[in-house]
Short mmCIF file of C-alpha atoms in Angstrom, two decimals:
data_model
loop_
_atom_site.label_atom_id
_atom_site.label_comp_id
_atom_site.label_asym_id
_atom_site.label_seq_id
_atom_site.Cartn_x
_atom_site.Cartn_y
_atom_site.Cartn_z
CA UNK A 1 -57.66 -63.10 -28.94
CA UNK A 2 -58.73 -63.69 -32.30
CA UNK A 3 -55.18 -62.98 -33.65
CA UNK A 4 -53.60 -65.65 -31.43
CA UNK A 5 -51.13 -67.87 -33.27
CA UNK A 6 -47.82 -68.96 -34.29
CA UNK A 7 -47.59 -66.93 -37.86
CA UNK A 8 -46.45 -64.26 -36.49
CA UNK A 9 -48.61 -61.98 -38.99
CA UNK A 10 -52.19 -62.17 -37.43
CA UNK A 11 -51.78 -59.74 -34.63
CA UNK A 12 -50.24 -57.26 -36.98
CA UNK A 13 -53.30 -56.76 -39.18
CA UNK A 14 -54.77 -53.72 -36.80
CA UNK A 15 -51.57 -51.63 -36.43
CA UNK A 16 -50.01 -51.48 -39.79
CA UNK A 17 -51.00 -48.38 -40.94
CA UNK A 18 -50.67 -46.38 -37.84
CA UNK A 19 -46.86 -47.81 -37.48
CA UNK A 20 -46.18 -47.98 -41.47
CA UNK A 21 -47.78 -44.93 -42.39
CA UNK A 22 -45.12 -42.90 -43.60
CA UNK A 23 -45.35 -39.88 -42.29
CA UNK A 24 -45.17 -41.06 -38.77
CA UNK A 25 -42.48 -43.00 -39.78
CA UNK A 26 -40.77 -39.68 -40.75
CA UNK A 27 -41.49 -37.62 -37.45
CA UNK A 28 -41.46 -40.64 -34.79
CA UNK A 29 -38.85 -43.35 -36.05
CA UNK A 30 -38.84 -46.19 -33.15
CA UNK A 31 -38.69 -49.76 -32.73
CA UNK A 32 -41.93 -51.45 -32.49
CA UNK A 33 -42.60 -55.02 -30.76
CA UNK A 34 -45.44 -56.50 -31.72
CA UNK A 35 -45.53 -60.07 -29.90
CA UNK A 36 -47.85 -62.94 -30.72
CA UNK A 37 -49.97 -64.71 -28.13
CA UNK A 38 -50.07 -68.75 -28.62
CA UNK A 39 -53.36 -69.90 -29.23
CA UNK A 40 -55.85 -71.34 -26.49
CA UNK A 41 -53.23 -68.82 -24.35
CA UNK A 42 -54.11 -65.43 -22.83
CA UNK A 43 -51.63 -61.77 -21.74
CA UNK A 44 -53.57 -61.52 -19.06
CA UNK A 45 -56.24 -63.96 -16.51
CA UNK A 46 -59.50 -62.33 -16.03
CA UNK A 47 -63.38 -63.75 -15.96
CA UNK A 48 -65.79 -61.89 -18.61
CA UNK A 49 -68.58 -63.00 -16.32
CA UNK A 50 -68.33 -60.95 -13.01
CA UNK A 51 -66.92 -57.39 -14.72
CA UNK A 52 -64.10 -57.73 -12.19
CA UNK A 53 -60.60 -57.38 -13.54
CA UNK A 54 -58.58 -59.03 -10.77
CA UNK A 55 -54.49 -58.74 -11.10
CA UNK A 56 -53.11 -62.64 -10.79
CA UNK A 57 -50.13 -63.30 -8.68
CA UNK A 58 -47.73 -63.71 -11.39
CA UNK A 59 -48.16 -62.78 -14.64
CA UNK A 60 -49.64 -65.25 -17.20
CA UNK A 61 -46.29 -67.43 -19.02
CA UNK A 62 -46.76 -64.97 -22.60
CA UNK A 63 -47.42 -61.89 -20.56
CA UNK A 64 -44.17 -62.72 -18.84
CA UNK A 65 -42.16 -63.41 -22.23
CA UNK A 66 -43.08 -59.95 -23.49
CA UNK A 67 -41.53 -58.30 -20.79
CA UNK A 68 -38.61 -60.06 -20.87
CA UNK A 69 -38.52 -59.10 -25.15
CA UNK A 70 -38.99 -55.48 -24.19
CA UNK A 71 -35.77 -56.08 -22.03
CA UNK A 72 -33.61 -57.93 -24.58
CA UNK A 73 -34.62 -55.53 -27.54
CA UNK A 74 -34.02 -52.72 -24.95
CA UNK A 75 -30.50 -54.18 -24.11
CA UNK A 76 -29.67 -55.14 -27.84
CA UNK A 77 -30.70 -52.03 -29.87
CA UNK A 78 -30.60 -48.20 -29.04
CA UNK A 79 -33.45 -47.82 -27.27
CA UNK A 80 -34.65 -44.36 -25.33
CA UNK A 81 -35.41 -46.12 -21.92
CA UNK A 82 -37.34 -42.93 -20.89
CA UNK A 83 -39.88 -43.56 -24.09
CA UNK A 84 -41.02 -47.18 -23.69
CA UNK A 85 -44.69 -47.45 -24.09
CA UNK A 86 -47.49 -49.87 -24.66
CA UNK A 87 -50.43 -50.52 -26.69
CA UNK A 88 -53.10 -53.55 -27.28
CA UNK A 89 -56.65 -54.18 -28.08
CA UNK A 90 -59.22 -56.27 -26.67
CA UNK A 91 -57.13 -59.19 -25.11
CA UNK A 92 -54.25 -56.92 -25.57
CA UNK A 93 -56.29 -54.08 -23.85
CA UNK A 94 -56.20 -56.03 -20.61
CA UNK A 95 -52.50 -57.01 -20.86
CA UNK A 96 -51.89 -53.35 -21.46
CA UNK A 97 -53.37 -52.90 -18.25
CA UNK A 98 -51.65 -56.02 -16.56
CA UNK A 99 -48.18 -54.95 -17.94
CA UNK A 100 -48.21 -51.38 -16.44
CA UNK A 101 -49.80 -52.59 -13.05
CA UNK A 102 -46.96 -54.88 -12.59
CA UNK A 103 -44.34 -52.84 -13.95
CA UNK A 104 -45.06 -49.03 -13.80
CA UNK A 105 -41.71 -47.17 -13.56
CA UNK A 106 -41.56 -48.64 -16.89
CA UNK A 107 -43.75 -46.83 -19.43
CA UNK A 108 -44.09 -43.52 -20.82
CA UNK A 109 -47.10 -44.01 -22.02
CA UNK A 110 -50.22 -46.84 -22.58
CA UNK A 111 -52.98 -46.85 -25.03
CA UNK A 112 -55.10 -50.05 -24.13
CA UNK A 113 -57.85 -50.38 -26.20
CA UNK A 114 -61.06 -51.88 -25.51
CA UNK A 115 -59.72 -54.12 -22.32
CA UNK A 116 -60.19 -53.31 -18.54
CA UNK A 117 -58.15 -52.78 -15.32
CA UNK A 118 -57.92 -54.29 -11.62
CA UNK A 119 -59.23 -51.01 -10.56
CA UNK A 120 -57.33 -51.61 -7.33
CA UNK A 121 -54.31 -50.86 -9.41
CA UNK A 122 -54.76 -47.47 -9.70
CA UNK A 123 -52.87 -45.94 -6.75
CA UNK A 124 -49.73 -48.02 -8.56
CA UNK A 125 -50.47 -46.04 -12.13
CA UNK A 126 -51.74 -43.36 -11.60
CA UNK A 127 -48.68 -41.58 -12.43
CA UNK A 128 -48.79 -43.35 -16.03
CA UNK A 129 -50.05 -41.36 -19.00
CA UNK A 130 -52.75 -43.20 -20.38
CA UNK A 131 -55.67 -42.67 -23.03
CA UNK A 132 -58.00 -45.75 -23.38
CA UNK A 133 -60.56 -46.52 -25.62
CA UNK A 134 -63.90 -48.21 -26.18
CA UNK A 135 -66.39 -48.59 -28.17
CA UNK A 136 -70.11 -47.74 -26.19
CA UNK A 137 -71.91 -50.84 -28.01
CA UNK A 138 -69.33 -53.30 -27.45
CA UNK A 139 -71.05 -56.65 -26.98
CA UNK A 140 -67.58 -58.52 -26.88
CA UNK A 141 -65.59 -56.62 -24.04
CA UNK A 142 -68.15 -54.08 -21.79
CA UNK A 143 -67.11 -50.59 -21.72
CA UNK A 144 -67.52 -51.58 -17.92
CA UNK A 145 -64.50 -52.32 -18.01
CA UNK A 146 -62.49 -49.40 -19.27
CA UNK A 147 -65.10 -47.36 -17.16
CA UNK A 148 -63.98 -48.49 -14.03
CA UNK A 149 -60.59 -48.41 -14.37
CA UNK A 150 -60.97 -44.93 -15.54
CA UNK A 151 -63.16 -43.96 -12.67
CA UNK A 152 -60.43 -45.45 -10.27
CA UNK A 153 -57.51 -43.67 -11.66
CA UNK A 154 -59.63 -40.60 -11.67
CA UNK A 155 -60.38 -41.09 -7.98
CA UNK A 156 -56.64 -40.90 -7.23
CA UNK A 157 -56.27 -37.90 -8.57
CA UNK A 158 -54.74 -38.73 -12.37
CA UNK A 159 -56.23 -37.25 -15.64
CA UNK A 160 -56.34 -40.46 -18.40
CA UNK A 161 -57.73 -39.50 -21.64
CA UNK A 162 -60.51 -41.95 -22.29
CA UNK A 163 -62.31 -41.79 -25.87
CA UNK A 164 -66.03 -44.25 -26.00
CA UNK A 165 -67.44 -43.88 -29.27
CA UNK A 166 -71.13 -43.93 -28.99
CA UNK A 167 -71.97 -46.42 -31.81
CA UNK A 168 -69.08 -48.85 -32.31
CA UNK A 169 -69.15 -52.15 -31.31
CA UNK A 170 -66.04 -54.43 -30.58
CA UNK A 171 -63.59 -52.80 -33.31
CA UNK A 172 -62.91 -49.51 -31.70
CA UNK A 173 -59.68 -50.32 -32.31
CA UNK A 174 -59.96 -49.16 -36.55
CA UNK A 175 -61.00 -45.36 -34.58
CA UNK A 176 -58.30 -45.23 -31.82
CA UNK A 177 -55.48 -45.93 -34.70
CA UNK A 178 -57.19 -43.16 -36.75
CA UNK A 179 -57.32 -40.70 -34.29
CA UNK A 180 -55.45 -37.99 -35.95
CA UNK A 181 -53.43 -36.76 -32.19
CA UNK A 182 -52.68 -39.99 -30.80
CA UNK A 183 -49.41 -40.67 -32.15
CA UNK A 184 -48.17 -36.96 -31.29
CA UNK A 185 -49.41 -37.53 -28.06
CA UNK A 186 -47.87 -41.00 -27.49
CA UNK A 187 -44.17 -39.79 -28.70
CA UNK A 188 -44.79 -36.59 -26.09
CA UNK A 189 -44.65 -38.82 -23.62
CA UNK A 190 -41.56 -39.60 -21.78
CA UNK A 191 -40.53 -40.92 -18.27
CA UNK A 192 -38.77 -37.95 -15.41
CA UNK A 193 -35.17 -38.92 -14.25
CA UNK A 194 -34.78 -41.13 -16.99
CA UNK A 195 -31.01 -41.34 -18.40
CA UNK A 196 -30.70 -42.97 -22.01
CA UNK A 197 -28.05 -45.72 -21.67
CA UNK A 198 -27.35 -45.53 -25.11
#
């Protein structure tokens, strides 16, 4: 939330040098979408208050916009349709979560990042490869959150990766970028029965 704006260079700030490094610009060359939520405006609606992540009706009006980017990019460039995926932290944790509950034939792969789940979502994604992270002392976003939503897709039978670092707070985010197989993992990733259109 705190890189909310019209800039267009705030929500950047976290992911440049695990997309501009240059040696995973070498082995994974891609397009990357990195969409800015307006201020006072939110991906997805949840309340802090009850630890209940609770899927809305219809996506929130930016949450809706980013899907319909992912679609004009996919339609305008040469993109692998099999090896969409999706990433976001804190605010962009949960609309990780909200994007591949409402659309999960559509991702490879998600990485959300210090967010939280409906948890009655699971049976949807639980075909989705996901590894989440959180940081144990978060006094921002609860690791409640990414625990349940964990614990749910566990329940049905899927296998997330899920990394809580024991002594970070609400920047968990600087250690998930850093983590030295996440990238190979990510580009692993790709959806069955999946024919590229370009």
């Amino acid at each position: 939330a705190g890189e909310r704006g019209n800039d267009n260079e705030a929500q950047i700030k976290h992911i440049q040098d695990f997309f501009l490094d240059e040696r995973n610009r070498g082995k994974y060359p891609c397009y990357v979408i990195a969409p800015q939520c307006p201020k006072m405006k939110y991906w997805a609606s949840y309340d802090l208050k009850t630890n209940e992540q609770v899927l809305s009706e219809k996506p929130t009006q930016p949450l809706q916009m980013v899907i319909e980017l992912i679609d004009k990019i996919s339609k305008d460039f040469p993109v692998d349709p099999s090896r969409i995926y999706i990433t976001g932290l804190s605010m962009g944790g949960f609309g990780t979560w909200d994007l591949i509950a409402r659309y999960p034939n559509k991702f490879a792969a998600a990485v959300p990042i210090c967010g939280g789940g409906d948890v009655k979502t699971a049976t949807a994604i639980k075909h989705i490869p996901i590894w989440a992270f959180h940081g144990a002392k978060d006094n921002v976003v609860s690791p409640v959150y990414s625990r349940k939503i964990i614990n749910a897709l566990r329940e049905q039978g899927a296998s997330p990766g899920y990394s809580e670092y024991p002594d970070v707070d609400h920047n968990s985010w600087i250690h998930a970028y850093k983590e030295p197989h996440l990238i190979h993992w990510l580009f692993r990733q790709k959806l069955p029965n999946t024919t590229p259109t370009k």
